């Protein structure tokens, strides 16, 4: 999928996936993983990279730093449980995604020259933004697209670490 997007003129592809959407506690997290045309020119995706739900916790922990190294940039945005209660889950996915995009922008990534490849069938990101971005949705992208799988693993490891730390205070 990324190769097709590069062939159609995208400078960057930003894989996007959320974690914690169905959780009863903690924040919702949106991971972003930006890749460029090197992906189609021999850059090696980390071995074993796939949807975070298909990996054991130790395997996710091992692959997450490799996924970060493989990406040009990656980021995780969060929306708190309180924000979810107040605004709703869909709005908070957009809010967390917007926060992660701000990190990528601050790192120098040309967001407007990118295509965001969002896992799922609904674009929940653009309604949260003041400037619409090019978003392509794809069901099972976290399983089929390297950039989205990387975003999935990075976000899951980030959120899991927060939840493990929270367990010490609120078992």
PDB file of C-alpha atoms in Angstrom, residues 43-128:
ATOM      1  CA  UNK A  43      15.055  -0.188   3.529  1.00  0.00           C
ATOM      2  CA  UNK A  44      14.440  -3.267   5.622  1.00  0.00           C
ATOM      3  CA  UNK A  45      11.321  -3.327   7.740  1.00  0.00           C
ATOM      4  CA  UNK A  46      12.076  -4.878  11.147  1.00  0.00           C
ATOM      5  CA  UNK A  47      11.763  -8.652  11.038  1.00  0.00           C
ATOM      6  CA  UNK A  48       8.570  -9.861  12.681  1.00  0.00           C
ATOM      7  CA  UNK A  49       6.842  -6.454  12.611  1.00  0.00           C
ATOM      8  CA  UNK A  50       3.069  -6.879  12.577  1.00  0.00           C
ATOM      9  CA  UNK A  51      -0.082  -5.663  14.282  1.00  0.00           C
ATOM     10  CA  UNK A  52       0.613  -5.225  18.001  1.00  0.00           C
ATOM     11  CA  UNK A  53      -2.331  -7.475  18.892  1.00  0.00           C
ATOM     12  CA  UNK A  54      -0.577 -10.355  17.130  1.00  0.00           C
ATOM     13  CA  UNK A  55       2.615 -10.027  19.196  1.00  0.00           C
ATOM     14  CA  UNK A  56       3.389 -11.039  22.761  1.00  0.00           C
ATOM     15  CA  UNK A  57       4.403  -8.293  25.175  1.00  0.00           C
ATOM     16  CA  UNK A  58       8.107  -9.303  25.148  1.00  0.00           C
ATOM     17  CA  UNK A  59       8.096  -9.367  21.331  1.00  0.00           C
ATOM     18  CA  UNK A  60       6.439  -5.911  21.155  1.00  0.00           C
ATOM     19  CA  UNK A  61       9.057  -4.565  23.572  1.00  0.00           C
ATOM     20  CA  UNK A  62      11.829  -5.947  21.367  1.00  0.00           C
ATOM     21  CA  UNK A  63      10.355  -4.685  18.085  1.00  0.00           C
ATOM     22  CA  UNK A  64       9.297  -1.173  19.214  1.00  0.00           C
ATOM     23  CA  UNK A  65      12.829   0.340  19.219  1.00  0.00           C
ATOM     24  CA  UNK A  66      13.539  -1.282  15.846  1.00  0.00           C
ATOM     25  CA  UNK A  67      10.333   0.209  14.454  1.00  0.00           C
ATOM     26  CA  UNK A  68      11.348   3.654  15.760  1.00  0.00           C
ATOM     27  CA  UNK A  69      14.769   3.326  14.095  1.00  0.00           C
ATOM     28  CA  UNK A  70      13.206   2.193  10.810  1.00  0.00           C
ATOM     29  CA  UNK A  71      10.849   5.175  10.677  1.00  0.00           C
ATOM     30  CA  UNK A  72      11.881   8.678   9.711  1.00  0.00           C
ATOM     31  CA  UNK A  73       9.880   9.908  12.697  1.00  0.00           C
ATOM     32  CA  UNK A  74       7.352   8.415  15.057  1.00  0.00           C
ATOM     33  CA  UNK A  75       5.111   9.885  17.735  1.00  0.00           C
ATOM     34  CA  UNK A  76       2.401   8.911  20.174  1.00  0.00           C
ATOM     35  CA  UNK A  77      -0.409  11.260  21.155  1.00  0.00           C
ATOM     36  CA  UNK A  78      -2.647  10.668  24.144  1.00  0.00           C
ATOM     37  CA  UNK A  79      -6.093  11.714  25.282  1.00  0.00           C
ATOM     38  CA  UNK A  80      -6.850  11.120  28.942  1.00  0.00           C
ATOM     39  CA  UNK A  81      -9.679   9.057  30.373  1.00  0.00           C
ATOM     40  CA  UNK A  82     -11.197  12.307  31.655  1.00  0.00           C
ATOM     41  CA  UNK A  83     -11.128  13.766  28.135  1.00  0.00           C
ATOM     42  CA  UNK A  84     -12.746  10.590  26.775  1.00  0.00           C
ATOM     43  CA  UNK A  85     -15.503  10.843  29.409  1.00  0.00           C
ATOM     44  CA  UNK A  86     -16.084  14.501  28.545  1.00  0.00           C
ATOM     45  CA  UNK A  87     -15.680  14.518  24.745  1.00  0.00           C
ATOM     46  CA  UNK A  88     -16.320  10.926  23.656  1.00  0.00           C
ATOM     47  CA  UNK A  89     -13.980   8.319  22.257  1.00  0.00           C
ATOM     48  CA  UNK A  90     -14.101   9.323  18.593  1.00  0.00           C
ATOM     49  CA  UNK A  91     -13.327  12.978  19.314  1.00  0.00           C
ATOM     50  CA  UNK A  92     -10.476  11.879  21.579  1.00  0.00           C
ATOM     51  CA  UNK A  93      -8.965   9.663  18.894  1.00  0.00           C
ATOM     52  CA  UNK A  94      -8.802  12.799  16.758  1.00  0.00           C
ATOM     53  CA  UNK A  95      -7.387  14.828  19.648  1.00  0.00           C
ATOM     54  CA  UNK A  96      -4.672  12.250  20.362  1.00  0.00           C
ATOM     55  CA  UNK A  97      -3.876  12.028  16.642  1.00  0.00           C
ATOM     56  CA  UNK A  98      -3.624  15.816  16.427  1.00  0.00           C
ATOM     57  CA  UNK A  99      -1.176  15.816  19.348  1.00  0.00           C
ATOM     58  CA  UNK A 100       0.967  13.152  17.665  1.00  0.00           C
ATOM     59  CA  UNK A 101       0.922  15.095  14.380  1.00  0.00           C
ATOM     60  CA  UNK A 102       2.133  18.174  16.264  1.00  0.00           C
ATOM     61  CA  UNK A 103       5.141  16.138  17.429  1.00  0.00           C
ATOM     62  CA  UNK A 104       5.931  15.070  13.864  1.00  0.00           C
ATOM     63  CA  UNK A 105       5.578  18.663  12.655  1.00  0.00           C
ATOM     64  CA  UNK A 106       7.896  19.886  15.438  1.00  0.00           C
ATOM     65  CA  UNK A 107      10.431  17.255  14.323  1.00  0.00           C
ATOM     66  CA  UNK A 108      10.402  18.832  10.852  1.00  0.00           C
ATOM     67  CA  UNK A 109       8.202  16.414   8.912  1.00  0.00           C
ATOM     68  CA  UNK A 110       6.300  18.026   6.027  1.00  0.00           C
ATOM     69  CA  UNK A 111       2.829  16.936   7.120  1.00  0.00           C
ATOM     70  CA  UNK A 112       1.066  18.590   4.171  1.00  0.00           C
ATOM     71  CA  UNK A 113       3.211  16.564   1.730  1.00  0.00           C
ATOM     72  CA  UNK A 114       2.190  13.322   3.427  1.00  0.00           C
ATOM     73  CA  UNK A 115      -0.566  10.781   3.081  1.00  0.00           C
ATOM     74  CA  UNK A 116      -1.854   9.399   6.358  1.00  0.00           C
ATOM     75  CA  UNK A 117      -2.695   5.714   6.171  1.00  0.00           C
ATOM     76  CA  UNK A 118      -5.241   5.152   8.927  1.00  0.00           C
ATOM     77  CA  UNK A 119      -6.228   1.701  10.152  1.00  0.00           C
ATOM     78  CA  UNK A 120      -9.979   1.165   9.906  1.00  0.00           C
ATOM     79  CA  UNK A 121     -12.803   2.343   7.699  1.00  0.00           C
ATOM     80  CA  UNK A 122     -13.594   5.730   9.272  1.00  0.00           C
ATOM     81  CA  UNK A 123     -11.487   8.922   9.166  1.00  0.00           C
ATOM     82  CA  UNK A 124     -11.722  10.166  12.752  1.00  0.00           C
ATOM     83  CA  UNK A 125      -8.596  12.322  12.357  1.00  0.00           C
ATOM     84  CA  UNK A 126      -9.633  15.102   9.940  1.00  0.00           C
ATOM     85  CA  UNK A 127     -12.605  16.318  12.048  1.00  0.00           C
ATOM     86  CA  UNK A 128     -10.102  17.184  14.819  1.00  0.00           C
TER      87      UNK A 128
END
